[in-house]
JSON list of C-alpha atoms in Angstrom, two decimals:
[
{"chain": "F", "resi": 524, "resn": "GLU", "atom": "CA", "xyz": [5.64, 11.29, -20.23]},
{"chain": "F", "resi": 525, "resn": "LYS", "atom": "CA", "xyz": [2.87, 12.87, -23.03]},
{"chain": "F", "resi": 526, "resn": "LEU", "atom": "CA", "xyz": [3.28, 9.76, -25.12]},
{"chain": "F", "resi": 527, "resn": "ASP", "atom": "CA", "xyz": [3.52, 7.19, -22.66]},
{"chain": "F", "resi": 528, "resn": "ARG", "atom": "CA", "xyz": [0.01, 8.32, -21.52]},
{"chain": "F", "resi": 529, "resn": "VAL", "atom": "CA", "xyz": [-1.49, 8.30, -24.87]},
{"chain": "F", "resi": 530, "resn": "ALA", "atom": "CA", "xyz": [-0.13, 4.65, -25.13]},
{"chain": "F", "resi": 531, "resn": "GLY", "atom": "CA", "xyz": [-1.03, 3.71, -21.65]},
{"chain": "F", "resi": 532, "resn": "ASP", "atom": "CA", "xyz": [-4.62, 4.69, -23.08]},
{"chain": "F", "resi": 533, "resn": "ILE", "atom": "CA", "xyz": [-5.01, 2.92, -26.29]},
{"chain": "F", "resi": 534, "resn": "GLN", "atom": "CA", "xyz": [-3.70, -0.11, -24.22]},
{"chain": "F", "resi": 535, "resn": "PHE", "atom": "CA", "xyz": [-6.64, 0.27, -21.50]},
{"chain": "F", "resi": 536, "resn": "ARG", "atom": "CA", "xyz": [-9.06, 0.23, -24.68]},
{"chain": "F", "resi": 537, "resn": "LEU", "atom": "CA", "xyz": [-7.54, -3.05, -26.52]},
{"chain": "F", "resi": 538, "resn": "ASN", "atom": "CA", "xyz": [-7.47, -5.15, -22.55]},
{"chain": "F", "resi": 539, "resn": "PRO", "atom": "CA", "xyz": [-9.54, -8.01, -22.99]},
{"chain": "F", "resi": 540, "resn": "VAL", "atom": "CA", "xyz": [-12.28, -7.91, -20.31]},
{"chain": "F", "resi": 541, "resn": "PRO", "atom": "CA", "xyz": [-12.52, -10.19, -17.10]},
{"chain": "F", "resi": 542, "resn": "TYR", "atom": "CA", "xyz": [-13.78, -13.60, -18.37]},
{"chain": "F", "resi": 543, "resn": "ASP", "atom": "CA", "xyz": [-16.36, -13.68, -15.47]},
{"chain": "F", "resi": 544, "resn": "THR", "atom": "CA", "xyz": [-15.75, -10.86, -13.45]},
{"chain": "F", "resi": 545, "resn": "ALA", "atom": "CA", "xyz": [-16.70, -10.71, -9.48]},
{"chain": "F", "resi": 546, "resn": "VAL", "atom": "CA", "xyz": [-18.21, -7.45, -9.55]},
{"chain": "F", "resi": 547, "resn": "VAL", "atom": "CA", "xyz": [-21.59, -6.51, -9.71]},
{"chain": "F", "resi": 548, "resn": "LEU", "atom": "CA", "xyz": [-23.36, -2.70, -10.24]},
{"chain": "F", "resi": 549, "resn": "VAL", "atom": "CA", "xyz": [-26.30, -1.85, -8.63]},
{"chain": "F", "resi": 550, "resn": "THR", "atom": "CA", "xyz": [-26.67, 2.22, -9.33]},
{"chain": "F", "resi": 551, "resn": "ILE", "atom": "CA", "xyz": [-29.24, 4.56, -8.26]},
{"chain": "F", "resi": 552, "resn": "ASP", "atom": "CA", "xyz": [-29.43, 6.65, -11.24]},
{"chain": "F", "resi": 553, "resn": "ASP", "atom": "CA", "xyz": [-32.25, 9.22, -11.69]},
{"chain": "F", "resi": 554, "resn": "GLY", "atom": "CA", "xyz": [-35.58, 7.35, -11.69]},
{"chain": "F", "resi": 555, "resn": "ASP", "atom": "CA", "xyz": [-34.28, 5.80, -7.96]},
{"chain": "F", "resi": 556, "resn": "TYR", "atom": "CA", "xyz": [-34.00, 9.29, -6.81]},
{"chain": "F", "resi": 557, "resn": "LYS", "atom": "CA", "xyz": [-36.83, 10.06, -7.08]},
{"chain": "F", "resi": 558, "resn": "GLN", "atom": "CA", "xyz": [-39.20, 7.40, -6.51]},
{"chain": "F", "resi": 559, "resn": "LEU", "atom": "CA", "xyz": [-36.93, 5.71, -3.57]},
{"chain": "F", "resi": 560, "resn": "PHE", "atom": "CA", "xyz": [-35.37, 8.31, -1.84]},
{"chain": "F", "resi": 561, "resn": "ASN", "atom": "CA", "xyz": [-38.38, 10.91, -2.98]},
{"chain": "F", "resi": 562, "resn": "GLY", "atom": "CA", "xyz": [-35.01, 13.16, -5.03]},
{"chain": "F", "resi": 563, "resn": "THR", "atom": "CA", "xyz": [-33.29, 14.40, -2.02]},
{"chain": "F", "resi": 564, "resn": "SER", "atom": "CA", "xyz": [-29.81, 14.76, -0.74]},
{"chain": "F", "resi": 565, "resn": "PRO", "atom": "CA", "xyz": [-28.13, 13.33, 1.51]},
{"chain": "F", "resi": 566, "resn": "LEU", "atom": "CA", "xyz": [-30.33, 10.03, 0.60]},
{"chain": "F", "resi": 567, "resn": "ASN", "atom": "CA", "xyz": [-32.75, 8.76, 3.31]},
{"chain": "F", "resi": 568, "resn": "ARG", "atom": "CA", "xyz": [-30.60, 6.59, 5.46]},
{"chain": "F", "resi": 569, "resn": "ASP", "atom": "CA", "xyz": [-33.51, 4.28, 6.03]},
{"chain": "F", "resi": 570, "resn": "GLN", "atom": "CA", "xyz": [-34.57, 3.55, 2.41]},
{"chain": "F", "resi": 571, "resn": "LEU", "atom": "CA", "xyz": [-30.54, 3.22, 1.92]},
{"chain": "F", "resi": 572, "resn": "PHE", "atom": "CA", "xyz": [-30.27, 0.28, 4.54]},
{"chain": "F", "resi": 573, "resn": "GLU", "atom": "CA", "xyz": [-33.81, -0.81, 3.00]},
{"chain": "F", "resi": 574, "resn": "LEU", "atom": "CA", "xyz": [-31.93, -1.19, -0.69]},
{"chain": "F", "resi": 575, "resn": "VAL", "atom": "CA", "xyz": [-29.05, -3.03, 1.26]},
{"chain": "F", "resi": 576, "resn": "ASN", "atom": "CA", "xyz": [-30.76, -5.97, 3.05]},
{"chain": "F", "resi": 577, "resn": "ASP", "atom": "CA", "xyz": [-32.13, -6.45, -0.55]},
{"chain": "F", "resi": 578, "resn": "ILE", "atom": "CA", "xyz": [-29.26, -6.58, -2.23]},
{"chain": "F", "resi": 579, "resn": "ALA", "atom": "CA", "xyz": [-27.94, -8.97, 0.97]},
{"chain": "F", "resi": 580, "resn": "LYS", "atom": "CA", "xyz": [-30.98, -11.37, 0.07]},
{"chain": "F", "resi": 581, "resn": "GLY", "atom": "CA", "xyz": [-28.86, -12.56, -2.93]},
{"chain": "F", "resi": 582, "resn": "ARG", "atom": "CA", "xyz": [-26.31, -13.69, -0.20]},
{"chain": "F", "resi": 583, "resn": "PRO", "atom": "CA", "xyz": [-23.28, -11.71, -2.05]},
{"chain": "F", "resi": 584, "resn": "SER", "atom": "CA", "xyz": [-19.61, -12.10, 0.04]},
{"chain": "F", "resi": 585, "resn": "VAL", "atom": "CA", "xyz": [-19.51, -8.40, 0.02]},
{"chain": "F", "resi": 586, "resn": "ILE", "atom": "CA", "xyz": [-22.02, -5.23, -0.47]},
{"chain": "F", "resi": 587, "resn": "GLY", "atom": "CA", "xyz": [-19.94, -2.14, -1.44]},
{"chain": "F", "resi": 588, "resn": "VAL", "atom": "CA", "xyz": [-21.30, 1.32, -0.81]},
{"chain": "F", "resi": 589, "resn": "ASP", "atom": "CA", "xyz": [-19.87, 3.93, -2.45]},
{"chain": "F", "resi": 590, "resn": "ILE", "atom": "CA", "xyz": [-21.77, 6.39, -0.94]},
{"chain": "F", "resi": 591, "resn": "ASP", "atom": "CA", "xyz": [-21.14, 9.66, 1.14]},
{"chain": "F", "resi": 592, "resn": "THR", "atom": "CA", "xyz": [-23.26, 8.65, 4.42]},
{"chain": "F", "resi": 593, "resn": "SER", "atom": "CA", "xyz": [-21.14, 11.83, 6.74]},
{"chain": "F", "resi": 594, "resn": "SER", "atom": "CA", "xyz": [-24.20, 14.17, 7.07]},
{"chain": "F", "resi": 595, "resn": "PRO", "atom": "CA", "xyz": [-25.41, 13.65, 10.78]},
{"chain": "F", "resi": 596, "resn": "SER", "atom": "CA", "xyz": [-29.03, 12.68, 9.46]},
{"chain": "F", "resi": 597, "resn": "PHE", "atom": "CA", "xyz": [-27.64, 9.62, 8.70]},
{"chain": "F", "resi": 598, "resn": "GLY", "atom": "CA", "xyz": [-27.84, 8.98, 12.54]},
{"chain": "F", "resi": 599, "resn": "GLN", "atom": "CA", "xyz": [-31.01, 8.79, 13.02]},
{"chain": "F", "resi": 600, "resn": "GLY", "atom": "CA", "xyz": [-33.91, 6.65, 11.90]},
{"chain": "F", "resi": 601, "resn": "SER", "atom": "CA", "xyz": [-34.61, 2.64, 13.33]},
{"chain": "F", "resi": 602, "resn": "ASN", "atom": "CA", "xyz": [-33.74, 0.92, 10.57]},
{"chain": "F", "resi": 603, "resn": "THR", "atom": "CA", "xyz": [-30.72, -1.93, 10.35]},
{"chain": "F", "resi": 604, "resn": "MET", "atom": "CA", "xyz": [-28.70, -4.17, 8.72]},
{"chain": "F", "resi": 605, "resn": "GLU", "atom": "CA", "xyz": [-30.37, -7.33, 7.92]},
{"chain": "F", "resi": 606, "resn": "CYS", "atom": "CA", "xyz": [-27.23, -9.27, 6.34]},
{"chain": "F", "resi": 607, "resn": "ASN", "atom": "CA", "xyz": [-24.74, -11.77, 7.13]},
{"chain": "F", "resi": 608, "resn": "CYS", "atom": "CA", "xyz": [-21.98, -10.63, 4.77]},
{"chain": "F", "resi": 609, "resn": "SER", "atom": "CA", "xyz": [-19.56, -7.75, 4.36]},
{"chain": "F", "resi": 610, "resn": "VAL", "atom": "CA", "xyz": [-20.82, -4.39, 4.06]},
{"chain": "F", "resi": 611, "resn": "VAL", "atom": "CA", "xyz": [-18.07, -1.83, 3.28]},
{"chain": "F", "resi": 612, "resn": "TRP", "atom": "CA", "xyz": [-18.25, 1.74, 3.28]},
{"chain": "F", "resi": 613, "resn": "GLU", "atom": "CA", "xyz": [-16.64, 4.31, 1.32]},
{"chain": "F", "resi": 614, "resn": "GLN", "atom": "CA", "xyz": [-15.29, 6.87, 4.59]},
{"chain": "F", "resi": 615, "resn": "GLU", "atom": "CA", "xyz": [-14.46, 10.91, 3.14]},
{"chain": "F", "resi": 616, "resn": "VAL", "atom": "CA", "xyz": [-11.38, 12.96, 4.73]},
{"chain": "F", "resi": 617, "resn": "ASP", "atom": "CA", "xyz": [-12.11, 16.45, 5.63]},
{"chain": "F", "resi": 618, "resn": "GLN", "atom": "CA", "xyz": [-10.23, 17.54, 3.66]},
{"chain": "F", "resi": 619, "resn": "ILE", "atom": "CA", "xyz": [-8.76, 15.82, 0.55]},
{"chain": "F", "resi": 620, "resn": "PRO", "atom": "CA", "xyz": [-4.93, 17.24, -0.10]},
{"chain": "F", "resi": 621, "resn": "THR", "atom": "CA", "xyz": [-3.96, 18.26, -3.67]},
{"chain": "F", "resi": 622, "resn": "SER", "atom": "CA", "xyz": [-1.40, 15.77, -3.25]},
{"chain": "F", "resi": 623, "resn": "VAL", "atom": "CA", "xyz": [-0.71, 12.72, -0.37]},
{"chain": "F", "resi": 624, "resn": "GLY", "atom": "CA", "xyz": [3.04, 12.89, 1.05]},
{"chain": "F", "resi": 625, "resn": "ALA", "atom": "CA", "xyz": [5.20, 11.74, 3.47]},
{"chain": "F", "resi": 626, "resn": "ASP", "atom": "CA", "xyz": [4.11, 14.44, 5.80]},
{"chain": "F", "resi": 627, "resn": "THR", "atom": "CA", "xyz": [0.06, 13.97, 5.06]},
{"chain": "F", "resi": 628, "resn": "LYS", "atom": "CA", "xyz": [-2.10, 12.99, 8.26]},
{"chain": "F", "resi": 629, "resn": "MET", "atom": "CA", "xyz": [-5.60, 12.97, 6.42]},
{"chain": "F", "resi": 630, "resn": "ARG", "atom": "CA", "xyz": [-8.42, 12.96, 8.55]},
{"chain": "F", "resi": 631, "resn": "ARG", "atom": "CA", "xyz": [-11.30, 9.88, 8.47]},
{"chain": "F", "resi": 632, "resn": "VAL", "atom": "CA", "xyz": [-15.06, 11.90, 8.80]},
{"chain": "F", "resi": 633, "resn": "PRO", "atom": "CA", "xyz": [-17.16, 9.16, 10.61]},
{"chain": "F", "resi": 634, "resn": "ILE", "atom": "CA", "xyz": [-19.72, 7.20, 8.08]},
{"chain": "F", "resi": 635, "resn": "LEU", "atom": "CA", "xyz": [-23.74, 6.63, 8.75]},
{"chain": "F", "resi": 636, "resn": "GLY", "atom": "CA", "xyz": [-23.63, 9.97, 10.86]},
{"chain": "F", "resi": 637, "resn": "GLY", "atom": "CA", "xyz": [-21.01, 8.76, 13.41]},
{"chain": "F", "resi": 638, "resn": "ARG", "atom": "CA", "xyz": [-23.76, 5.61, 14.43]},
{"chain": "F", "resi": 639, "resn": "THR", "atom": "CA", "xyz": [-22.51, 2.23, 15.38]},
{"chain": "F", "resi": 640, "resn": "ASP", "atom": "CA", "xyz": [-25.28, 0.34, 15.71]},
{"chain": "F", "resi": 641, "resn": "THR", "atom": "CA", "xyz": [-25.80, -1.16, 12.34]},
{"chain": "F", "resi": 642, "resn": "GLY", "atom": "CA", "xyz": [-26.88, -4.63, 12.71]},
{"chain": "F", "resi": 643, "resn": "ASN", "atom": "CA", "xyz": [-24.18, -5.33, 10.98]},
{"chain": "F", "resi": 644, "resn": "ALA", "atom": "CA", "xyz": [-21.06, -7.59, 12.40]},
{"chain": "F", "resi": 645, "resn": "HIS", "atom": "CA", "xyz": [-18.62, -7.22, 9.73]},
{"chain": "F", "resi": 646, "resn": "THR", "atom": "CA", "xyz": [-18.50, -3.36, 9.30]},
{"chain": "F", "resi": 647, "resn": "ALA", "atom": "CA", "xyz": [-15.66, -2.18, 7.61]},
{"chain": "F", "resi": 648, "resn": "SER", "atom": "CA", "xyz": [-14.92, 0.95, 5.52]},
{"chain": "F", "resi": 649, "resn": "GLY", "atom": "CA", "xyz": [-12.12, 2.52, 3.13]},
{"chain": "F", "resi": 650, "resn": "ILE", "atom": "CA", "xyz": [-10.80, 5.52, 1.65]},
{"chain": "F", "resi": 651, "resn": "PRO", "atom": "CA", "xyz": [-12.35, 6.93, -1.56]},
{"chain": "F", "resi": 652, "resn": "ILE", "atom": "CA", "xyz": [-9.66, 8.98, -2.90]},
{"chain": "F", "resi": 653, "resn": "LEU", "atom": "CA", "xyz": [-8.99, 8.13, -6.74]},
{"chain": "F", "resi": 654, "resn": "ILE", "atom": "CA", "xyz": [-5.43, 9.98, -8.20]},
{"chain": "F", "resi": 655, "resn": "ASP", "atom": "CA", "xyz": [-6.54, 12.33, -11.13]},
{"chain": "F", "resi": 656, "resn": "ASP", "atom": "CA", "xyz": [-3.51, 12.37, -13.89]},
{"chain": "F", "resi": 657, "resn": "PRO", "atom": "CA", "xyz": [-2.46, 16.11, -13.25]},
{"chain": "F", "resi": 658, "resn": "GLU", "atom": "CA", "xyz": [-1.90, 17.59, -17.60]},
{"chain": "F", "resi": 659, "resn": "ASP", "atom": "CA", "xyz": [-5.03, 15.52, -18.69]},
{"chain": "F", "resi": 660, "resn": "GLY", "atom": "CA", "xyz": [-7.63, 15.12, -15.46]},
{"chain": "F", "resi": 661, "resn": "ASP", "atom": "CA", "xyz": [-7.95, 11.55, -16.30]},
{"chain": "F", "resi": 662, "resn": "THR", "atom": "CA", "xyz": [-8.81, 9.48, -13.36]},
{"chain": "F", "resi": 663, "resn": "ARG", "atom": "CA", "xyz": [-5.99, 6.77, -14.03]},
{"chain": "F", "resi": 664, "resn": "ARG", "atom": "CA", "xyz": [-4.09, 5.59, -10.80]},
{"chain": "F", "resi": 665, "resn": "TYR", "atom": "CA", "xyz": [-5.03, 4.57, -7.38]},
{"chain": "F", "resi": 666, "resn": "GLN", "atom": "CA", "xyz": [-3.75, 3.84, -3.70]},
{"chain": "F", "resi": 667, "resn": "ARG", "atom": "CA", "xyz": [-4.06, 0.93, -1.83]},
{"chain": "F", "resi": 668, "resn": "TYR", "atom": "CA", "xyz": [-3.82, 2.66, 1.43]},
{"chain": "F", "resi": 669, "resn": "PHE", "atom": "CA", "xyz": [-3.24, 7.08, 2.50]},
{"chain": "F", "resi": 670, "resn": "PRO", "atom": "CA", "xyz": [-1.77, 8.39, 5.40]},
{"chain": "F", "resi": 671, "resn": "THR", "atom": "CA", "xyz": [-4.39, 9.44, 8.26]},
{"chain": "F", "resi": 672, "resn": "GLU", "atom": "CA", "xyz": [-4.19, 10.43, 11.72]},
{"chain": "F", "resi": 673, "resn": "SER", "atom": "CA", "xyz": [-3.94, 7.45, 12.97]},
{"chain": "F", "resi": 674, "resn": "ALA", "atom": "CA", "xyz": [-2.10, 4.95, 10.52]},
{"chain": "F", "resi": 675, "resn": "LEU", "atom": "CA", "xyz": [-2.41, 4.32, 7.29]},
{"chain": "F", "resi": 676, "resn": "TYR", "atom": "CA", "xyz": [-5.87, 3.18, 5.87]},
{"chain": "F", "resi": 677, "resn": "PRO", "atom": "CA", "xyz": [-6.97, 1.56, 3.18]},
{"chain": "F", "resi": 678, "resn": "SER", "atom": "CA", "xyz": [-8.23, 2.87, 0.44]},
{"chain": "F", "resi": 679, "resn": "VAL", "atom": "CA", "xyz": [-12.12, 1.57, -0.28]},
{"chain": "F", "resi": 680, "resn": "SER", "atom": "CA", "xyz": [-11.02, -0.85, -2.91]},
{"chain": "F", "resi": 681, "resn": "SER", "atom": "CA", "xyz": [-8.79, -2.54, -0.97]},
{"chain": "F", "resi": 682, "resn": "ALA", "atom": "CA", "xyz": [-11.49, -2.89, 2.02]},
{"chain": "F", "resi": 683, "resn": "ILE", "atom": "CA", "xyz": [-13.73, -4.32, -0.11]},
{"chain": "F", "resi": 684, "resn": "SER", "atom": "CA", "xyz": [-10.83, -6.56, -1.42]},
{"chain": "F", "resi": 685, "resn": "ILE", "atom": "CA", "xyz": [-9.57, -7.78, 1.87]},
{"chain": "F", "resi": 686, "resn": "ALA", "atom": "CA", "xyz": [-13.35, -8.53, 3.01]},
{"chain": "F", "resi": 687, "resn": "TYR", "atom": "CA", "xyz": [-13.94, -10.51, -0.03]},
{"chain": "F", "resi": 688, "resn": "SER", "atom": "CA", "xyz": [-10.65, -12.40, 0.61]},
{"chain": "F", "resi": 689, "resn": "SER", "atom": "CA", "xyz": [-11.27, -12.58, 4.62]},
{"chain": "F", "resi": 690, "resn": "GLN", "atom": "CA", "xyz": [-15.17, -14.23, 3.21]},
{"chain": "F", "resi": 691, "resn": "THR", "atom": "CA", "xyz": [-14.51, -16.93, 0.68]},
{"chain": "F", "resi": 692, "resn": "GLY", "atom": "CA", "xyz": [-10.22, -17.65, 1.05]},
{"chain": "F", "resi": 693, "resn": "LYS", "atom": "CA", "xyz": [-9.58, -16.29, -2.34]},
{"chain": "F", "resi": 694, "resn": "PRO", "atom": "CA", "xyz": [-7.49, -13.40, -2.68]},
{"chain": "F", "resi": 695, "resn": "LEU", "atom": "CA", "xyz": [-7.67, -10.92, -5.42]},
{"chain": "F", "resi": 696, "resn": "ILE", "atom": "CA", "xyz": [-4.52, -9.15, -4.86]},
{"chain": "F", "resi": 697, "resn": "PRO", "atom": "CA", "xyz": [-0.93, -11.23, -3.57]},
{"chain": "F", "resi": 698, "resn": "ALA", "atom": "CA", "xyz": [0.14, -9.20, -0.02]},
{"chain": "F", "resi": 699, "resn": "LEU", "atom": "CA", "xyz": [-2.59, -6.74, -0.46]},
{"chain": "F", "resi": 700, "resn": "THR", "atom": "CA", "xyz": [-2.31, -6.55, 3.98]},
{"chain": "F", "resi": 701, "resn": "SER", "atom": "CA", "xyz": [0.81, -5.33, 3.32]},
{"chain": "F", "resi": 702, "resn": "PRO", "atom": "CA", "xyz": [0.21, -1.17, 3.45]},
{"chain": "F", "resi": 703, "resn": "SER", "atom": "CA", "xyz": [1.96, 1.09, 0.82]},
{"chain": "F", "resi": 704, "resn": "GLN", "atom": "CA", "xyz": [1.42, 4.16, 0.10]},
{"chain": "F", "resi": 705, "resn": "ASP", "atom": "CA", "xyz": [2.12, 3.47, -3.94]},
{"chain": "F", "resi": 706, "resn": "GLU", "atom": "CA", "xyz": [-0.01, 4.17, -6.58]},
{"chain": "F", "resi": 707, "resn": "TYR", "atom": "CA", "xyz": [-0.77, 1.62, -9.20]},
{"chain": "F", "resi": 708, "resn": "LEU", "atom": "CA", "xyz": [-2.39, 1.95, -12.68]},
{"chain": "F", "resi": 709, "resn": "ILE", "atom": "CA", "xyz": [-5.62, 1.14, -12.59]},
{"chain": "F", "resi": 710, "resn": "ARG", "atom": "CA", "xyz": [-6.45, -1.73, -15.30]},
{"chain": "F", "resi": 711, "resn": "PHE", "atom": "CA", "xyz": [-9.58, -0.44, -17.27]},
{"chain": "F", "resi": 712, "resn": "SER", "atom": "CA", "xyz": [-10.99, -2.80, -19.67]},
{"chain": "F", "resi": 713, "resn": "GLY", "atom": "CA", "xyz": [-14.37, -2.90, -21.11]},
{"chain": "F", "resi": 714, "resn": "ASP", "atom": "CA", "xyz": [-16.36, -0.57, -22.52]},
{"chain": "F", "resi": 715, "resn": "GLN", "atom": "CA", "xyz": [-17.50, 3.20, -21.12]},
{"chain": "F", "resi": 716, "resn": "GLU", "atom": "CA", "xyz": [-20.63, 1.21, -20.08]},
{"chain": "F", "resi": 717, "resn": "GLY", "atom": "CA", "xyz": [-19.35, -1.14, -18.43]},
{"chain": "F", "resi": 718, "resn": "SER", "atom": "CA", "xyz": [-21.89, -4.15, -20.61]},
{"chain": "F", "resi": 719, "resn": "HIS", "atom": "CA", "xyz": [-19.12, -7.16, -19.28]},
{"chain": "F", "resi": 720, "resn": "ARG", "atom": "CA", "xyz": [-20.88, -6.77, -16.06]},
{"chain": "F", "resi": 721, "resn": "ILE", "atom": "CA", "xyz": [-24.19, -7.79, -14.31]},
{"chain": "F", "resi": 722, "resn": "ARG", "atom": "CA", "xyz": [-25.51, -4.55, -13.32]},
{"chain": "F", "resi": 723, "resn": "MET", "atom": "CA", "xyz": [-29.25, -3.56, -12.83]},
{"chain": "F", "resi": 724, "resn": "THR", "atom": "CA", "xyz": [-30.67, -0.04, -11.50]},
{"chain": "F", "resi": 725, "resn": "ALA", "atom": "CA", "xyz": [-31.91, -0.17, -7.34]},
{"chain": "F", "resi": 726, "resn": "SER", "atom": "CA", "xyz": [-35.55, 0.13, -8.94]},
{"chain": "F", "resi": 727, "resn": "LYS", "atom": "CA", "xyz": [-35.02, -2.90, -10.62]},
{"chain": "F", "resi": 728, "resn": "LEU", "atom": "CA", "xyz": [-32.86, -4.86, -7.75]},
{"chain": "F", "resi": 729, "resn": "ARG", "atom": "CA", "xyz": [-34.97, -4.61, -5.10]},
{"chain": "F", "resi": 730, "resn": "GLU", "atom": "CA", "xyz": [-38.13, -6.26, -7.88]},
{"chain": "F", "resi": 731, "resn": "LEU", "atom": "CA", "xyz": [-35.74, -8.91, -8.67]},
{"chain": "F", "resi": 732, "resn": "SER", "atom": "CA", "xyz": [-34.66, -9.87, -4.75]},
{"chain": "F", "resi": 733, "resn": "GLN", "atom": "CA", "xyz": [-38.60, -10.60, -3.74]},
{"chain": "F", "resi": 734, "resn": "SER", "atom": "CA", "xyz": [-38.26, -13.28, -5.59]},
{"chain": "F", "resi": 735, "resn": "TRP", "atom": "CA", "xyz": [-35.10, -15.00, -5.39]},
{"chain": "F", "resi": 736, "resn": "THR", "atom": "CA", "xyz": [-33.72, -17.56, -3.56]},
{"chain": "F", "resi": 737, "resn": "SER", "atom": "CA", "xyz": [-30.37, -18.45, -2.02]},
{"chain": "F", "resi": 738, "resn": "ALA", "atom": "CA", "xyz": [-29.97, -20.99, -5.36]},
{"chain": "F", "resi": 739, "resn": "ALA", "atom": "CA", "xyz": [-31.35, -18.43, -7.76]},
{"chain": "F", "resi": 740, "resn": "SER", "atom": "CA", "xyz": [-29.41, -15.55, -6.98]},
{"chain": "F", "resi": 741, "resn": "PRO", "atom": "CA", "xyz": [-26.91, -13.86, -10.13]},
{"chain": "F", "resi": 742, "resn": "ILE", "atom": "CA", "xyz": [-24.63, -12.33, -7.39]},
{"chain": "F", "resi": 743, "resn": "LYS", "atom": "CA", "xyz": [-24.45, -15.05, -5.00]},
{"chain": "F", "resi": 744, "resn": "ASP", "atom": "CA", "xyz": [-20.90, -14.84, -3.69]},
{"chain": "F", "resi": 745, "resn": "ARG", "atom": "CA", "xyz": [-19.93, -11.74, -5.59]},
{"chain": "F", "resi": 746, "resn": "ILE", "atom": "CA", "xyz": [-18.60, -8.31, -4.74]},
{"chain": "F", "resi": 747, "resn": "VAL", "atom": "CA", "xyz": [-21.90, -5.87, -4.86]},
{"chain": "F", "resi": 748, "resn": "LEU", "atom": "CA", "xyz": [-21.46, -2.20, -5.31]},
{"chain": "F", "resi": 749, "resn": "LEU", "atom": "CA", "xyz": [-23.75, 0.23, -4.71]},
{"chain": "F", "resi": 750, "resn": "GLY", "atom": "CA", "xyz": [-23.31, 3.39, -5.96]},
{"chain": "F", "resi": 751, "resn": "GLY", "atom": "CA", "xyz": [-25.34, 6.82, -7.32]},
{"chain": "F", "resi": 752, "resn": "SER", "atom": "CA", "xyz": [-24.93, 8.06, -11.10]},
{"chain": "F", "resi": 753, "resn": "TYR", "atom": "CA", "xyz": [-28.15, 10.53, -10.32]},
{"chain": "F", "resi": 754, "resn": "LEU", "atom": "CA", "xyz": [-27.89, 14.52, -11.12]},
{"chain": "F", "resi": 755, "resn": "GLY", "atom": "CA", "xyz": [-24.64, 13.48, -13.04]},
{"chain": "F", "resi": 756, "resn": "GLN", "atom": "CA", "xyz": [-22.15, 13.36, -9.72]},
{"chain": "F", "resi": 757, "resn": "ASP", "atom": "CA", "xyz": [-19.65, 11.46, -8.74]},
{"chain": "F", "resi": 758, "resn": "LEU", "atom": "CA", "xyz": [-17.79, 11.32, -12.54]},
{"chain": "F", "resi": 759, "resn": "HIS", "atom": "CA", "xyz": [-14.62, 11.27, -13.63]},
{"chain": "F", "resi": 760, "resn": "GLU", "atom": "CA", "xyz": [-13.02, 11.24, -16.98]},
{"chain": "F", "resi": 761, "resn": "THR", "atom": "CA", "xyz": [-11.18, 8.05, -17.88]},
{"chain": "F", "resi": 762, "resn": "PRO", "atom": "CA", "xyz": [-9.01, 5.97, -20.97]},
{"chain": "F", "resi": 763, "resn": "LEU", "atom": "CA", "xyz": [-12.58, 4.87, -21.26]},
{"chain": "F", "resi": 764, "resn": "GLY", "atom": "CA", "xyz": [-14.16, 8.06, -21.81]},
{"chain": "F", "resi": 765, "resn": "LYS", "atom": "CA", "xyz": [-16.28, 9.72, -19.04]},
{"chain": "F", "resi": 766, "resn": "ILE", "atom": "CA", "xyz": [-17.75, 6.94, -16.06]},
{"chain": "F", "resi": 767, "resn": "THR", "atom": "CA", "xyz": [-19.27, 7.20, -12.42]},
{"chain": "F", "resi": 768, "resn": "GLY", "atom": "CA", "xyz": [-16.95, 6.58, -9.42]},
{"chain": "F", "resi": 769, "resn": "VAL", "atom": "CA", "xyz": [-18.49, 3.21, -9.06]},
{"chain": "F", "resi": 770, "resn": "GLU", "atom": "CA", "xyz": [-17.45, 1.89, -12.15]},
{"chain": "F", "resi": 771, "resn": "VAL", "atom": "CA", "xyz": [-14.17, 3.24, -11.69]},
{"chain": "F", "resi": 772, "resn": "LEU", "atom": "CA", "xyz": [-13.74, 1.30, -8.63]},
{"chain": "F", "resi": 773, "resn": "ALA", "atom": "CA", "xyz": [-14.96, -1.94, -10.44]},
{"chain": "F", "resi": 774, "resn": "ASN", "atom": "CA", "xyz": [-12.06, -1.37, -12.49]},
{"chain": "F", "resi": 775, "resn": "VAL", "atom": "CA", "xyz": [-9.74, -1.22, -9.85]},
{"chain": "F", "resi": 776, "resn": "ILE", "atom": "CA", "xyz": [-10.63, -4.40, -7.97]}
]
């Protein structure tokens, strides 16, 4: 098993990068955290919605938000989302199990502090759990669906992929809508920085969005993943090195 793990990690580093990936990354870095969100956690809901609205100006197919919005503070505020694309939020569970078995029943925590008047008719959510190797702690696998208190529920990557297929008619993975608790290897590729993708900070996105037109936008019809790298949070050890959770999510998709 150890040899298999080492050989797999080497293969990941040799994998060719996608020629024209559909995924774009927008990250909230330390500077954005201070300037846009006043250095406070949880993030301000209205500011987060403004950022989502600025992303929507570029007319992506799907916006995936890899940020925990379970705090009651996200239920406060007046801003709504002004976009026609699908928006998929990560949805936390009340307790992350040490292992996911047939008898596991996770309980989902409401997104956006339980508030439902988002202004977006295409709001979805998915569970953001990734699977770390018990031997060395590296993140190498993911699941498409997880057992919850009511039924099998999609992971955030599956929810984003389903939304993208619905918007574009282009399925990312065959038979993605078939619920399964099987584990899959993440097909890591590229370098630790994910330099083969279009990526920008949240403040840069807000600046560029002011001059975008629907025809000139570099994110038009793509999947835009919004996540955080501030305060060194949400970091994962992977075969590519230590990367953020949103970068892992990009590799999964």
